[in-house]
Coordinates of N, CA and C in Angstrom, one line a residue:
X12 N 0.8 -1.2 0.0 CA 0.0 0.0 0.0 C 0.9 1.3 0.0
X13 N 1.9 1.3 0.6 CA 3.0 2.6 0.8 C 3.5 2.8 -0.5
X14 N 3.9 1.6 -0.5 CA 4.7 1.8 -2.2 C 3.5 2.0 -3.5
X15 N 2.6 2.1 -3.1 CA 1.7 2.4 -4.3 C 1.1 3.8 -4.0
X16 N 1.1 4.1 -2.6 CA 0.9 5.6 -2.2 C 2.3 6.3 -3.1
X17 N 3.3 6.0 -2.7 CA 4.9 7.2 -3.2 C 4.8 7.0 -4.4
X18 N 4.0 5.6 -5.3 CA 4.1 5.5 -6.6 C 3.3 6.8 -7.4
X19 N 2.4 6.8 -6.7 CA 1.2 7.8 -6.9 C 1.2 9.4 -6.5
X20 N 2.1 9.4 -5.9 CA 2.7 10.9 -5.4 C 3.5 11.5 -6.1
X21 N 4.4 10.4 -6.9 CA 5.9 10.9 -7.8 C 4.7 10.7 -8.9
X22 N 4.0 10.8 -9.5 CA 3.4 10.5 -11.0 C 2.8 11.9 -10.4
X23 N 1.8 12.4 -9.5 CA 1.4 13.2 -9.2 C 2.0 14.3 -9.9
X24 N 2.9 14.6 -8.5 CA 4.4 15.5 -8.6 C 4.8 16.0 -9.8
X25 N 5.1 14.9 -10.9 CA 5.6 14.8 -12.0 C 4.8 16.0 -13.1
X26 N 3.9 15.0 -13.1 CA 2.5 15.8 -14.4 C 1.9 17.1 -14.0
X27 N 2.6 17.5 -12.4 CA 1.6 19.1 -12.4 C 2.8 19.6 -12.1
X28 N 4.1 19.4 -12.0 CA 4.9 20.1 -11.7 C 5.4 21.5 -10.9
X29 N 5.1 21.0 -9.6 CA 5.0 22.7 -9.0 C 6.5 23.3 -8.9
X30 N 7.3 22.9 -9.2 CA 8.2 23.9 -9.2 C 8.9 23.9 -10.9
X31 N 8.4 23.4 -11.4 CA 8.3 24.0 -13.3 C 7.1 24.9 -13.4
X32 N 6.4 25.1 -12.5 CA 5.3 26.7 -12.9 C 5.8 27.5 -12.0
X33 N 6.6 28.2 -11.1 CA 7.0 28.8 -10.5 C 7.8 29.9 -11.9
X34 N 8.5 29.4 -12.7 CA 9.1 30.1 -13.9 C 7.9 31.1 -14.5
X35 N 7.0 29.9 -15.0 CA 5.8 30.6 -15.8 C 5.1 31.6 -15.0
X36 N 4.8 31.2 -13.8 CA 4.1 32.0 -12.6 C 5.0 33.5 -12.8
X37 N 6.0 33.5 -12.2 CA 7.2 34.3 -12.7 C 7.0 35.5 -14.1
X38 N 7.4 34.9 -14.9 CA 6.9 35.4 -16.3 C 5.4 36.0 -16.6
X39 N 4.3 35.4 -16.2 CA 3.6 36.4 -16.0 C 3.1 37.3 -14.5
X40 N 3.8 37.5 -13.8 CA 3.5 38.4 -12.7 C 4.5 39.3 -12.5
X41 N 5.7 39.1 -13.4 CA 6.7 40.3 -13.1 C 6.5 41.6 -12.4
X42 N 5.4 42.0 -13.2 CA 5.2 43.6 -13.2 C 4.1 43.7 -12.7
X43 N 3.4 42.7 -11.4 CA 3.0 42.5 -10.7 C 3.3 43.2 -9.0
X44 N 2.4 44.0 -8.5 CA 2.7 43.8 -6.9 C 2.5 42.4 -6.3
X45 N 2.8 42.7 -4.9 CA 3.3 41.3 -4.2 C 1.9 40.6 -3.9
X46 N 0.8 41.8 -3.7 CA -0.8 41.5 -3.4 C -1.1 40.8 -4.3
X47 N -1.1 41.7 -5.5 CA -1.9 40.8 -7.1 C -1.1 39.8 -7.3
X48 N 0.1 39.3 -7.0 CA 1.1 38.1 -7.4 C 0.1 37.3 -6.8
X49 N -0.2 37.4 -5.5 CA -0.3 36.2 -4.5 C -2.1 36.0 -4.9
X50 N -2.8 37.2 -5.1 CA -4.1 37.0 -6.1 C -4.0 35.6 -7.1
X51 N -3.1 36.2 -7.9 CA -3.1 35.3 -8.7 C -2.9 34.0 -8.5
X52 N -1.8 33.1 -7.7 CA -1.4 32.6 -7.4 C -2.2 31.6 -6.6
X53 N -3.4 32.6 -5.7 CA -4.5 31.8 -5.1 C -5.7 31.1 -6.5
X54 N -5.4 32.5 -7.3 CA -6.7 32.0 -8.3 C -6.0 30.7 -8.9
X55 N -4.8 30.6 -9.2 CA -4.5 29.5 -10.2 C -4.6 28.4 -10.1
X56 N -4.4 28.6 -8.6 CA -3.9 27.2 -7.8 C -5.4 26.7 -7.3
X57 N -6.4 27.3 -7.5 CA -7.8 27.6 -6.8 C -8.6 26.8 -8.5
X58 N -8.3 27.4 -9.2 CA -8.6 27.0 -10.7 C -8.2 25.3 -11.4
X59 N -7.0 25.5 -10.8 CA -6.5 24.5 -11.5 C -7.0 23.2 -10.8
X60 N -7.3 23.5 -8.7 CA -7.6 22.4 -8.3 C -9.1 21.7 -8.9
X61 N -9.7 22.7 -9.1 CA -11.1 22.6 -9.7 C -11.5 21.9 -11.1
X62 N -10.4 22.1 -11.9 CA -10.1 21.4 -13.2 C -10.0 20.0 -12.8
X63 N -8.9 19.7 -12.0 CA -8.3 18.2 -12.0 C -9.5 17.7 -10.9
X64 N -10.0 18.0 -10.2 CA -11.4 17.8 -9.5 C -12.7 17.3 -10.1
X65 N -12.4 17.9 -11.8 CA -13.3 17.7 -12.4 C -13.1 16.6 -13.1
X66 N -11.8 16.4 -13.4 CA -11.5 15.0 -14.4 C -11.3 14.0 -13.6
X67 N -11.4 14.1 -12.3 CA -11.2 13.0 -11.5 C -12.3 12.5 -11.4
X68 N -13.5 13.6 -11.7 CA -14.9 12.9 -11.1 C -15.2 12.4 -12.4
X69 N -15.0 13.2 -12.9 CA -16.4 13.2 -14.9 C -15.5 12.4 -15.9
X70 N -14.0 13.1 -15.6 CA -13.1 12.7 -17.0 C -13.2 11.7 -17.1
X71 N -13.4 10.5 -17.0 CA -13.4 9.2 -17.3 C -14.9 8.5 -18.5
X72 N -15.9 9.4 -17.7 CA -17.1 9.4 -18.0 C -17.2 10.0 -19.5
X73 N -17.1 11.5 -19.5 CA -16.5 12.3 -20.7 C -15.9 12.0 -21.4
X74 N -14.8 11.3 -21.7 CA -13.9 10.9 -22.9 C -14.6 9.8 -23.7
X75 N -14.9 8.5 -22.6 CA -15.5 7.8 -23.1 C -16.9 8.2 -23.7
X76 N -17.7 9.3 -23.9 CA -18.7 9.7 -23.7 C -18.6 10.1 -25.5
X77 N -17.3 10.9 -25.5 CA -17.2 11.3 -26.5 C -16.4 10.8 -27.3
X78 N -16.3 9.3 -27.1 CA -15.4 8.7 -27.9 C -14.2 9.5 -28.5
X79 N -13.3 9.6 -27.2 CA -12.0 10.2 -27.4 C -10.8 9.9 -26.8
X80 N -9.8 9.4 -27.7 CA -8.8 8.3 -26.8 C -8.0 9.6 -26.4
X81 N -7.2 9.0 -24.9 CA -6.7 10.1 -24.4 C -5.6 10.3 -25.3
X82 N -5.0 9.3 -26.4 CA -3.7 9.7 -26.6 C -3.9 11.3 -27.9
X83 N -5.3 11.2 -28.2 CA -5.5 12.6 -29.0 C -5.5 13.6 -28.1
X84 N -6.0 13.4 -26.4 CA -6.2 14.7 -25.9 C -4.8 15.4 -25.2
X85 N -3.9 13.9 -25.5 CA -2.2 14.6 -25.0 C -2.0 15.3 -25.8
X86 N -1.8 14.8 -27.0 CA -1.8 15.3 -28.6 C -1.8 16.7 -28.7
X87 N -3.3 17.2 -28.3 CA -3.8 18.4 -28.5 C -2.9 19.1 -27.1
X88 N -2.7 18.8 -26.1 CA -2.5 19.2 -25.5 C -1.1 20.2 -25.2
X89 N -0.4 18.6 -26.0 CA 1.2 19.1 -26.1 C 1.4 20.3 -26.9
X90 N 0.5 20.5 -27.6 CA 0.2 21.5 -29.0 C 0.2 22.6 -28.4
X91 N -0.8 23.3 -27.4 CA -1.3 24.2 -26.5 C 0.2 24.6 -25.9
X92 N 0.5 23.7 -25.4 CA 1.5 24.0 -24.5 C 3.0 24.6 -25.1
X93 N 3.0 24.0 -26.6 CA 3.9 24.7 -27.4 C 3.7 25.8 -27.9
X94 N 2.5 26.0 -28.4 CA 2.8 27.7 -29.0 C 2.6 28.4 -27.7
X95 N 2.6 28.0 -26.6 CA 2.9 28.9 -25.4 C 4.4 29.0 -25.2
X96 N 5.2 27.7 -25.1 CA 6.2 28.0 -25.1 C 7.0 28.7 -25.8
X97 N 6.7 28.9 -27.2 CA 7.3 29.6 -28.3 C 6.7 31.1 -28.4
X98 N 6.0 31.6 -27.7 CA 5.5 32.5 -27.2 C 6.7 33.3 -25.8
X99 N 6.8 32.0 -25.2 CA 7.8 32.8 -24.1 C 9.1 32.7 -24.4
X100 N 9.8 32.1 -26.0 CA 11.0 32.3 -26.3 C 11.0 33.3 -27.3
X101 N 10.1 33.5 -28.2 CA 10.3 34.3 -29.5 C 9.2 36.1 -28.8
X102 N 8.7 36.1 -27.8 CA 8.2 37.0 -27.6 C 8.7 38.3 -26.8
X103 N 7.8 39.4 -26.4 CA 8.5 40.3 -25.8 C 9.2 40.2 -24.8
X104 N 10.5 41.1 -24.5 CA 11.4 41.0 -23.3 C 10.2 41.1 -21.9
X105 N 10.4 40.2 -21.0 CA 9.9 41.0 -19.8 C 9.9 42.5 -19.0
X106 N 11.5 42.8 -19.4 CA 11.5 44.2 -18.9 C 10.8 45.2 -19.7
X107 N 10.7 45.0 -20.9 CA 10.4 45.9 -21.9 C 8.8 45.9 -21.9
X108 N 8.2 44.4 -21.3 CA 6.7 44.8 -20.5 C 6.2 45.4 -19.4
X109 N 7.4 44.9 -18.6 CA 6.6 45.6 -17.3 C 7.2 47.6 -17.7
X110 N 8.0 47.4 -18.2 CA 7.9 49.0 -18.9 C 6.7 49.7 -19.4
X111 N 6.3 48.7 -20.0 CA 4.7 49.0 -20.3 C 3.5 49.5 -20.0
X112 N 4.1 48.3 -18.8 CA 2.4 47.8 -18.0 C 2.8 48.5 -16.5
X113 N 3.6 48.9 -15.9 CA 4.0 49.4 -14.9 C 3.4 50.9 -14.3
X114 N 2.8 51.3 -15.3 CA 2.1 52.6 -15.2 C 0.5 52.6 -15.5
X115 N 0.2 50.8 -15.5 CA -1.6 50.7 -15.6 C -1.7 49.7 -14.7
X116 N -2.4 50.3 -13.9 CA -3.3 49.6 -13.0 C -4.5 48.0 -13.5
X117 N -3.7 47.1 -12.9 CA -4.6 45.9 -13.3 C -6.2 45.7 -12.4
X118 N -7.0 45.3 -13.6 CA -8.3 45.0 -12.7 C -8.4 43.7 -12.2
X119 N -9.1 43.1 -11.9 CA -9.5 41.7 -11.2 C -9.8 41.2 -12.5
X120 N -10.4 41.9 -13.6 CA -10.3 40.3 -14.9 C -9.3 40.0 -15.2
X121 N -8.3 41.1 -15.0 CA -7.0 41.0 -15.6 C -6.1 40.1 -14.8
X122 N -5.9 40.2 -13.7 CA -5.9 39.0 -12.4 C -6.0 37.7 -13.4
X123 N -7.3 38.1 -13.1 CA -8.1 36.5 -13.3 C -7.6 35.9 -14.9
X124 N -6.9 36.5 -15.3 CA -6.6 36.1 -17.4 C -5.1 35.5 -17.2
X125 N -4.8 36.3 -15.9 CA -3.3 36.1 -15.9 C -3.2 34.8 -14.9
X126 N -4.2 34.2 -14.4 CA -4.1 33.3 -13.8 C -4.8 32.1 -14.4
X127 N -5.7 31.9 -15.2 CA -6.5 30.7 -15.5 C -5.2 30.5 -16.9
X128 N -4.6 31.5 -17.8 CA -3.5 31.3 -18.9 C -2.5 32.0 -18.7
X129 N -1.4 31.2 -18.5 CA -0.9 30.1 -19.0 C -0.6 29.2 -17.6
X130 N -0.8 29.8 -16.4 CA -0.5 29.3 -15.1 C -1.5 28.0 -14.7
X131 N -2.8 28.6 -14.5 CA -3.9 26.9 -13.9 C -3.4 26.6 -15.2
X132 N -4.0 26.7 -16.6 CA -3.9 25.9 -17.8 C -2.9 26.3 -18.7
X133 N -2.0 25.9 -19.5 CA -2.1 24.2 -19.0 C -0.6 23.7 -18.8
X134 N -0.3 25.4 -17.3 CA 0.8 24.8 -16.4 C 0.9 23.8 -15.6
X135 N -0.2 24.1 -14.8 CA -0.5 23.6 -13.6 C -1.3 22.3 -13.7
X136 N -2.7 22.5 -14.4 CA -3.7 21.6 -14.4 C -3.3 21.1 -16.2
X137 N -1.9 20.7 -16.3 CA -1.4 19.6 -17.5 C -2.3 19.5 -18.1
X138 N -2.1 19.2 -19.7 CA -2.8 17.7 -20.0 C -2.4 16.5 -19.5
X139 N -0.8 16.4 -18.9 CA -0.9 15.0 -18.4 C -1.3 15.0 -17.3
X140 N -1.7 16.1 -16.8 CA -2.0 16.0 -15.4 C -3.4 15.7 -15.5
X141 N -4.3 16.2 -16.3 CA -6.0 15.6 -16.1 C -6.0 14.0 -16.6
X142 N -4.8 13.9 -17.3 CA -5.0 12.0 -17.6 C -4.4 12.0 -16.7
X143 N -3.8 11.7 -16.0 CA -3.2 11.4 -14.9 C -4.1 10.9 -14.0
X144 N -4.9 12.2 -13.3 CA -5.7 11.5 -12.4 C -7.3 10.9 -13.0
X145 N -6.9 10.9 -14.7 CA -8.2 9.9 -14.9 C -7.9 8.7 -14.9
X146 N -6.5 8.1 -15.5 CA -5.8 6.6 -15.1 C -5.5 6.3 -14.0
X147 N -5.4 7.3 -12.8 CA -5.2 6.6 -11.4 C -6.4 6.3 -10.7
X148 N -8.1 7.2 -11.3 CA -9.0 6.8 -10.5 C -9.9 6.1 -11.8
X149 N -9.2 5.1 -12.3 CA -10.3 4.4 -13.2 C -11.2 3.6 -12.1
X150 N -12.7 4.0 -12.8 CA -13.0 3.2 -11.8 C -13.6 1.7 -12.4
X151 N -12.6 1.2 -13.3 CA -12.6 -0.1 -13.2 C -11.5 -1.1 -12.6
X152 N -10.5 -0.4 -11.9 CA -9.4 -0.6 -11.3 C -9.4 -0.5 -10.3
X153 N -9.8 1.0 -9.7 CA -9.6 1.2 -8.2 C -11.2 1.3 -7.5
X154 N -11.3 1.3 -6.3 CA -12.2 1.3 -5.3 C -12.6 2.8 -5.2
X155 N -13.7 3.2 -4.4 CA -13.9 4.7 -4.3 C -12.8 5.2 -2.7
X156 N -12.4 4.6 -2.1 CA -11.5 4.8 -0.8 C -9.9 5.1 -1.9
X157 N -9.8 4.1 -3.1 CA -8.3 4.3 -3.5 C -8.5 5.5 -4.3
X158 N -9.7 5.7 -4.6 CA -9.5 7.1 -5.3 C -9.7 8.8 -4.5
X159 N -10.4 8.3 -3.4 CA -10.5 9.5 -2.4 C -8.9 9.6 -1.5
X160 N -8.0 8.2 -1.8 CA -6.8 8.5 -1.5 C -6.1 9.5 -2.1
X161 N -6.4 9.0 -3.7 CA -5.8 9.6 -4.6 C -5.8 11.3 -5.2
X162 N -6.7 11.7 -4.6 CA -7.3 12.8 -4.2 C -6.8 13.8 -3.1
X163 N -6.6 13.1 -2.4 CA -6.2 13.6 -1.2 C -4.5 13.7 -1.0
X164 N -3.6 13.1 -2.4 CA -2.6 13.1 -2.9 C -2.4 14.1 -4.2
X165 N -3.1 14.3 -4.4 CA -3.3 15.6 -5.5 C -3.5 16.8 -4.8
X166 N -4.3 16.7 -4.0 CA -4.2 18.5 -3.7 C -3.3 18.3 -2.5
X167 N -2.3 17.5 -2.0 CA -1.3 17.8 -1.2 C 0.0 18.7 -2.4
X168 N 0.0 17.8 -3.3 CA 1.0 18.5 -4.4 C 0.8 19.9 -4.7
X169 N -1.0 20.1 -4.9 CA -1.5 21.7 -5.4 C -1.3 22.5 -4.5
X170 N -1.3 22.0 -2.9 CA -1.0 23.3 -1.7 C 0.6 23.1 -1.7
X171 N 1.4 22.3 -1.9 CA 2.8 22.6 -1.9 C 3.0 23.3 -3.3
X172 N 2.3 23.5 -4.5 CA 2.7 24.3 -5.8 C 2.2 25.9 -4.8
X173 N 0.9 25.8 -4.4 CA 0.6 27.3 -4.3 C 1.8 28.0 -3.3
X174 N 2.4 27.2 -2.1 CA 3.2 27.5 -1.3 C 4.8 28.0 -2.2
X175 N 5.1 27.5 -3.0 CA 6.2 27.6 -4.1 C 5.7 29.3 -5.1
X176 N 4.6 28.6 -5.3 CA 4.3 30.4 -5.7 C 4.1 31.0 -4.8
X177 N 4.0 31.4 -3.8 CA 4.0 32.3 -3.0 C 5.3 32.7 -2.2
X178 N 6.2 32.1 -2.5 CA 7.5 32.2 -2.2 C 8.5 32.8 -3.5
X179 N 7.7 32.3 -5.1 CA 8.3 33.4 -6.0 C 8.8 34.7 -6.2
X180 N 7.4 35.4 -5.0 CA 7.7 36.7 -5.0 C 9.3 37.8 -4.7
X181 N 9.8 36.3 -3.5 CA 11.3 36.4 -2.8 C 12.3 35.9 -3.7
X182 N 11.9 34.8 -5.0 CA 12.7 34.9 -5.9 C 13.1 36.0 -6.6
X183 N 11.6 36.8 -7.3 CA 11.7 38.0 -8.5 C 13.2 38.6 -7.6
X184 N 12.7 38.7 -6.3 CA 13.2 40.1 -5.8 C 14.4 40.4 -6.0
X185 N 15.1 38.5 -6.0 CA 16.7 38.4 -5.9 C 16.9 38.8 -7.2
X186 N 16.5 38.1 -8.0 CA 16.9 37.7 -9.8 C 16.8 39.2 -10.7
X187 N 15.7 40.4 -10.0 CA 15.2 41.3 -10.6 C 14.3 41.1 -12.6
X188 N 14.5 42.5 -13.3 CA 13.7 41.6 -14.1 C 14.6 41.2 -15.9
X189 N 15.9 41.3 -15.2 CA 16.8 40.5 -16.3 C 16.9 39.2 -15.7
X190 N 16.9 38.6 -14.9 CA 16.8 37.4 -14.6 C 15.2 37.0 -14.6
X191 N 14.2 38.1 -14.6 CA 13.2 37.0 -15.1 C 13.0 36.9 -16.8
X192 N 13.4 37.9 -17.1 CA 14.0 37.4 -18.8 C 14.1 36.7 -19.0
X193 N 15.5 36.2 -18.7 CA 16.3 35.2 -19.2 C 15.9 33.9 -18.1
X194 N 15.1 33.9 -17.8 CA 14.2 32.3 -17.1 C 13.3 31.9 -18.0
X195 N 12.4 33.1 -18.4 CA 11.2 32.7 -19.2 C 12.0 32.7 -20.5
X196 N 13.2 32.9 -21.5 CA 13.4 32.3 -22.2 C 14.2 31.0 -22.2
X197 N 14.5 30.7 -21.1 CA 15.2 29.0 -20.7 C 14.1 28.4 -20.4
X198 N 13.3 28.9 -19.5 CA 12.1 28.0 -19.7 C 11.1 27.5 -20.4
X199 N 11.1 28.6 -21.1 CA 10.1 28.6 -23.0 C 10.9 27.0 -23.4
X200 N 12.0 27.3 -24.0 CA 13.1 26.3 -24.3 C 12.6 24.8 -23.6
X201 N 13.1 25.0 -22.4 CA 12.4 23.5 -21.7 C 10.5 23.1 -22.1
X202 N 10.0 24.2 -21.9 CA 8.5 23.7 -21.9 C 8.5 23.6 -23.5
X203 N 9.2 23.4 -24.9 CA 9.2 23.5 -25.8 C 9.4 21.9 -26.0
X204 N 10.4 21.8 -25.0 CA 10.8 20.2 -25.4 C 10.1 19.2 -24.7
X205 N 9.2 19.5 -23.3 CA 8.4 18.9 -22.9 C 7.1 18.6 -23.4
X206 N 6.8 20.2 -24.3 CA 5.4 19.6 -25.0 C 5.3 19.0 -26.5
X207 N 6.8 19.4 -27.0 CA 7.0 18.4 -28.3 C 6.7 16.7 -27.4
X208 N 7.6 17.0 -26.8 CA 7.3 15.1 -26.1 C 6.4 14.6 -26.0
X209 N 5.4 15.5 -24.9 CA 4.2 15.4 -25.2 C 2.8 14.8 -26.6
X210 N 3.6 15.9 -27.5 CA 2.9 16.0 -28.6 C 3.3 14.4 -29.4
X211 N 4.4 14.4 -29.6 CA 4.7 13.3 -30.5 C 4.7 11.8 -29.5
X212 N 4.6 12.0 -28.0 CA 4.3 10.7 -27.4 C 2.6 10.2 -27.6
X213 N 2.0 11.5 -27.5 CA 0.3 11.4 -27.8 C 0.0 11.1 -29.7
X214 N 1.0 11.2 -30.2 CA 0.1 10.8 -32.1 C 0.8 9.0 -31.9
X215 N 2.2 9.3 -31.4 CA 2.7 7.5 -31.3 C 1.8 6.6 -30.7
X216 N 1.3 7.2 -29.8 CA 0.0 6.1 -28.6 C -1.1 5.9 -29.8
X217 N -1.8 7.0 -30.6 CA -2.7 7.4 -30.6 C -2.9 6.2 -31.9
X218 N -1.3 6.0 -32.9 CA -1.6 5.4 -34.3 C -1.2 3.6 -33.6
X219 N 0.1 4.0 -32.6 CA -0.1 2.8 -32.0 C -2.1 1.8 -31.4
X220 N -2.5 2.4 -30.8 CA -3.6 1.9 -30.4 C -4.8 1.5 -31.6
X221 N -4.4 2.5 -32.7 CA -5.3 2.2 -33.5 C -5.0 0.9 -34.2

């Protein structure tokens, strides 16, 4: 049972990555105060739990519903996740936005834009991360107790991501905002090669299965 708990924790861990969204988190809150950071930061993490909440309950129900093999919805997913990444390599400097944006006052939609994209989705709340917890609570495999485990292993990972973002703000401060530059373009980089992976591991499954 332990070893299927830590099995399930590192798979967790892995697919929502909370300290690979700390970068992106980063990237967009620069030019952020410490209040609206941590706004955000609650919304994302507030959002994103609600996503994977939802595939834990429905997603299983839903795919099959719509006759949709997951390995298309990694597919699409990995896709999303790249033209984001090529977005935060080929796009504007950070300093040269919060130069920007530094002199306008953000509203609460704007909050809320900067947190549901690209942070809850689809930093946070993956596409591997909604398969994830639809393969760990199949419910033709597991019991309703293994999956209320498994649950209860998922949002331990999402309150240790929000705690990591909320500790960002002590990062910016060291790095200032040439080092968040040059993070969101190394991190663009990495999430470029994670969601090609993605991408080309979801059409291999997808022609494999067929």
């Amino acid at each position: 049972m332990l070893s299927a708990l830590i099995t399930q924790f590192v798979v967790l861990w892995a697919v929502i990555d909370p300290i690979g969204s700390v970068p992106v988190y980063l990237s967009q809150t620069s030019h952020m105060s410490e209040k609206q950071r941590r706004i955000v930061a609650l919304k994302a993490v507030g959002i994103a739990t609600l996503i994977l909440l939802f595939f834990l309950i429905a997603g299983q129900f839903l795919l099959e519903a719509m006759q949709i093999p997951l390995p298309a919805f990694q597919a699409a997913g990995g896709l999303v996740l790249l033209l984001f990444a090529l977005s935060m390599i080929f796009g504007e400097s950070k300093p040269d936005q919060e130069t920007k944006l530094c002199s306008h006052s953000l509203s609460h939609s704007d909050l809320a834009e900067a947190a549901v994209y690209p942070l809850a989705v689809p930093s946070i709340a993956s596409p591997g991360a909604m398969m994830a917890i639809v393969m760990l609570t199949d419910n033709h495999r597991f019991a309703v107790m293994e999956q209320v485990v498994t649950a209860g292993l998922m949002l331990l990972v999402l309150i240790v991501t929000l705690l990591l973002l909320f500790s960002a703000g002590f990062i910016h401060r060291i790095i200032g905002r040439v080092g968040a530059s040059i993070i969101s373009r190394v991190m663009g980089l990495i999430l470029a090669a994670v969601a090609t992976s993605n991408l080309l591991q979801g059409i291999l499954d997808f022609y494999t299965l067929a």
